Amino acid sequence: IGEIACRVIKTCKKMGIKTVAVHSDVDSSAVHVKVADEAVCVGPAPTSKSYLNMDAIMNAIKQTGAQAVHPGYGFLSENKEFAKRLAAEGVTFIGPDTHAIQAMGDKIESKLIAKAAKVNTIPGFDGVVKDAKEAVKIAGEIGYPVMIKASAGGGGKGMRIAWNDEETSDMGFFLSGHISDICANGFCWCLQVLADKHGNALWLNERECSIQRRNQKVVEEAPSTFLDPDTRRAMGEQAVSLANAVKYSSAGTVEFLVDSKKNFYFLEMNTRLQVEHPITECITGLDLVQQMIRIAKGYKLQHKQSDIPINGWAVESRVYAEDPYKSFGLPSIGRLSQYQEPLDLPNVRVDSGIQEGSDISIYYDPMISKLVTYGKTREEALKKMEDALDNYVIRGVTHNIPLLREIIVHPRFVSGVISTKFLPEVYPDGFKGHMLTAGERRELLATAAALYVAAQLRSQKFLGDLRVSVVPAESRQWELCVELDKSVHMLGVSRSGNNYTVEIDGEKVEVSGEWNLASALLPITINGKHRTLQCLLRTAAGEISLQYLGTSFKLRVLSKLAASLSKHMPEKVPEDTSSILRSPMPGSVVAVSVKPGDNVAEGQEICVIEAMKMQNSMTAAKTAKVKSVHCKAGDTVGEGDLLVELE
Amino acid sequence: MVIFLTKTHQFPKGGLCSPPRERIEKKRKAALTGGGQLRIAAQHKRGKLTARERLELLLDPDSFVECDMFVEHRCSDFGMEADHNKYPGDSVVTGQGRINGRLVYVFSQDFTVFGGSLSGAHAQKVCKIMDQAMMVGAPVIGLNDSGGARIQEGVESLAGYADIFLRNVMASGVVPQISLIMGPCAGGAVYSPALTDFTFMVKDTSYLFITGPDVVKSVTNEDVTQEELGGAKTHTTVSGVAHRAFENDVDALLNLRDFFNFLPLSNKDPAPVTECHDPRDRPVPGLDTIVPFESTKAYDMLDIVHGVLDEREFFEIMPNYAKNIVVGFARMNGRTVGIVGNQPKVASGCLDINSSVKGARFVRFCDAFNIPIITFVDVPGFLPGTAQEYGGIIRHGAKLLYAFAEATIPKITVITRKAYGGAYDVMSSKHLRGDVNYAWPSAEVAVMGAKGAVQIIFRGKENQAEAEAEYVEKFANPFPAAVRGFVDDIIQPSTTRKRICRDLEVLASKKQTNPWKKHANIPL
């Protein structure tokens, strides 16, 4: 949450500017509060009472005598009211002026201005839709799919894609919406612009932001693989002319949708620093926050268009506290019990506002960090990203590293064929984690077996003077039984020093490494290849969870004897879940549509849970009578909490 | 040898003096198959392993040395004397072996022989290894799976139980005793596990009760299932009789191996030290932010405990009973330690009857077996109310106080937040011979919380809020205790691990004795 504040404070420190962080009460020990010179609490956890509470923030400004405000992104960053109030107090808003915020903030007005500035715009209906009926009618005229967007609201907020009439009318809550057709398989590119208060503007190349889930970006890169210099220049020039048209000053981003024929259309302009700005910084060498501060101070731009290079390639992965196995990412919360950024690797940048011990709460965006890698070429940057993701230790919350790690090695992504529908097309049945090849499977089994043996050997080592001598079982050979995904493998392991030879189905796998059983990271060599795995869990009963190629795999390693005796163990009957509705994620209950005694049909909505910008409709798994309701609107629930019981 | 005479058909050709090899082999084979293949199959069908399979899994490969394999029961009533009613070894397998190379004495009741029922011979076998365990100084592990007394033997069987109970008591505090309940254990039989240091259970297949559901029905007219009356869930959550439950036999035995590594072999041995890969001076940055600013807000004491320990590995004892106190074993720089911590997440971490008893028993075990205790304190006091007073919180609370006070092992205490009232004294305070007592900056050592204190000190005064602020300023911090030397230092939470590891090193040679007494008189 305080990620961008930390980012801004870093530049301020470099420039010798003192900083004041504002925070909500739950964030009082957050990193951004710690790194700032001063901090002011602006209210309780809900954003409406703290980070969006203008009165409290204005007070904080007065109290500390701050001369300028960097609004970051989200929250009040594109709020013209806030910018106005700052201006009235004579405090500099580090961003464009109110006029530009207003003009670009309105999706309809911005399109009209763009049209006038000769910027390509998407064909579609640019107007306010009165009600669901009208929405259906207009959508029908344009042709499905259509994108319906609330007039105000940035990023993915309030943006929905409807594929048919029913979905369109379901979106009744976006009544003041705006409909445009969406390029069915488009790209999303963002052109970074920088304009000063003296009429100078530059474009700082594009960012490819097509990999999205729920219309929010996940992986971004700069430059784009698809864009040729001519198109780039054309887009850049249009972006600059739009900036000039609204007398834009500060850093801003013009978003374009691009179809497969490289026709690009203006989508919107974000009048703030964007989340993914670091990749632009990587390839241009500019510090955008520094530029924004300079511009706000009234300085002229230092650079000319011809000074703006594209040096190498940068990739950004947004690391979220969310479960990628549920609709590519349902929010998760928790305490980061262990947290270690892969900063010891070269050319890796991590922008985060958290540290070990931080809480990811339901109140704010579940982003953990932005992991940026840089290389001379795209391959190099992507390879770095693999290493960085493998070396990134996050414990205590479910995170999306499995998905990120899969995306960046997916042949389609690697070849550069990226679109906004990448995820649903590549994973039509949802994300299932890394699919192991036979060779990878052997590597994983061998590692688990070697780890097991290393741990077993250590548990026989007792130090100090012993009254009764220890007689360890003399063994250089182990016969183990390793279970993975319900299939069982017999393995033979032999060891010499730190080298383990594991025999699986007649194939030999050599595993070696420094077995530090306390370390979260497991840097090992498997058949001569260097790999970094992570050991997530190791229990006395032989359960071992390993994070391998990003995905966590559950294994069970048993001695041959224990495995053979296990067959007598009773099968535990799992709880019948069809009559129990549990919360799939932590969040708050928005609405409960049933009461005890009601009859519900299979698939009928029972309640709605909201967490971190997204609503989740919970439906009945079978047709039954409602036995009991354990939640009410407004309740806060945890993942797995019982919501409703059916008979 | 009477046995030879009664079995004339087995008379060897060579005469009485040299029983032939095949006869020994035959007996040995019979002993190894216990109650026979049919009963073994039935045992497996119930989801249970046989007595010997269990030992094989519990002990290191080929380390089991059996004792009394040829012992048979001596009952001659009710047709018990018949040949087919005799099983070499009777209904228990006994001996010694190794767990991760360390010596342990074991007995494993064999349900396939007369339902594992306890005969005089059975008891005699158990007593024999217990006696030897005490002489040698090695723990005893009992794997219980027995239908109860051997009814046919009558009083002989009762005597057998008492013989075992006596040895349980004699061994108490001399060698660690562990019971793993892996089947029924009913009637008088339950008192042997109850006398041992730890009782573990297997979920769904083990039961502990004084009287079964049928008797309960006839006496009190209560309808209750075996599982509800004495299953693993009942005893690990409601009664506090069992210390932990495991999924099945295999899971339980593998966990027991792991648990065994925490224990010293006897009261003459120091707490074991194993090879440690976790740096002893590892900072734990997460601890600096874990205690919330509002003193009414909860946090999870286990987050602190896990952060400080070697490899975050914590073998919690009674994790689902009296959850307002957390106790269990762990290692610090490889050395076994006992952890006691108030759990603010449950009932604000207050001390009540159950948590006091849970804590007291754990502290006494650690003290008996030279295991240093690390206490994490965040306690708002004892739980008020009639339920607690009528239940005898005074005498039960006194147990915890007594246990901490009498303990002479190294005692390290970290006050993370609240240490209020009498509960402050109880929780291994300096005054109870705490060796090293630390306070975190968030610590508040006081008679009570600010609100209550102000209501008493400034009764009737108007400016309560102001008075409260003054009280907070004065007392809701570590200074009042630190200036008096009641805490040795105020430490940065992230350095807690480093500090404790260093202290343990120093305190390893601590020598302290209590005055001579026949035995102390803990308020039971």
Short mmCIF file of N, CA, C and O in Angstrom, two decimals, chain A residues 23-27 40-46 49-51 53 56 364:
data_model
loop_
_atom_site.label_atom_id
_atom_site.label_comp_id
_atom_site.label_asym_id
_atom_site.label_seq_id
_atom_site.Cartn_x
_atom_site.Cartn_y
_atom_site.Cartn_z
N HIS A 23 -0.87 8.52 6.88
CA HIS A 23 -1.18 7.10 7.01
C HIS A 23 -2.47 6.92 7.80
O HIS A 23 -2.86 7.81 8.56
N SER A 24 -3.09 5.78 7.62
CA SER A 24 -4.26 5.44 8.43
C SER A 24 -3.75 4.77 9.69
O SER A 24 -2.57 4.41 9.79
N ASP A 25 -4.62 4.60 10.66
CA ASP A 25 -4.12 4.07 11.94
C ASP A 25 -3.55 2.65 11.82
O ASP A 25 -2.59 2.33 12.48
N VAL A 26 -4.14 1.83 10.92
CA VAL A 26 -3.57 0.48 10.80
C VAL A 26 -2.20 0.48 10.14
O VAL A 26 -1.46 -0.49 10.20
N ASP A 27 -1.88 1.59 9.47
CA ASP A 27 -0.60 1.67 8.77
C ASP A 27 0.47 2.38 9.60
O ASP A 27 1.51 2.75 9.07
N VAL A 40 1.92 11.69 9.64
CA VAL A 40 0.69 12.15 10.27
C VAL A 40 -0.40 11.12 10.02
O VAL A 40 -0.60 10.67 8.89
N CYS A 41 -1.10 10.76 11.08
CA CYS A 41 -2.21 9.82 10.92
C CYS A 41 -3.43 10.60 10.49
O CYS A 41 -3.77 11.63 11.07
N VAL A 42 -4.06 10.12 9.43
CA VAL A 42 -5.20 10.87 8.89
C VAL A 42 -6.53 10.14 9.09
O VAL A 42 -7.53 10.52 8.50
N GLY A 43 -6.54 9.10 9.90
CA GLY A 43 -7.83 8.48 10.18
C GLY A 43 -7.77 6.98 10.25
O GLY A 43 -6.70 6.39 10.13
N PRO A 44 -8.92 6.37 10.48
CA PRO A 44 -8.98 4.91 10.61
C PRO A 44 -8.82 4.19 9.27
O PRO A 44 -8.76 4.82 8.22
N ALA A 45 -8.79 2.86 9.36
CA ALA A 45 -8.43 2.03 8.21
C ALA A 45 -9.21 2.27 6.91
O ALA A 45 -8.60 2.39 5.85
N PRO A 46 -10.56 2.36 6.94
CA PRO A 46 -11.26 2.48 5.65
C PRO A 46 -10.76 3.71 4.88
O PRO A 46 -10.59 4.78 5.46
N LYS A 49 -12.18 7.14 5.13
CA LYS A 49 -11.97 7.91 6.36
C LYS A 49 -10.52 8.34 6.54
O LYS A 49 -10.19 9.02 7.49
N SER A 50 -9.63 7.85 5.66
CA SER A 50 -8.22 8.22 5.85
C SER A 50 -7.61 8.74 4.56
O SER A 50 -7.57 9.95 4.32
N TYR A 51 -7.20 7.81 3.69
CA TYR A 51 -6.47 8.25 2.51
C TYR A 51 -7.32 9.05 1.54
O TYR A 51 -6.80 9.75 0.67
N ASN A 53 -9.74 11.05 2.82
CA ASN A 53 -10.32 12.08 3.68
C ASN A 53 -9.56 13.39 3.48
O ASN A 53 -8.52 13.65 4.06
N ALA A 56 -8.83 15.74 6.52
CA ALA A 56 -7.73 15.28 7.38
C ALA A 56 -6.38 15.51 6.71
O ALA A 56 -5.40 15.90 7.35
N TYR A 364 -6.87 -2.42 1.82
CA TYR A 364 -6.18 -1.79 0.70
C TYR A 364 -5.86 -2.80 -0.39
O TYR A 364 -6.03 -4.00 -0.23
#
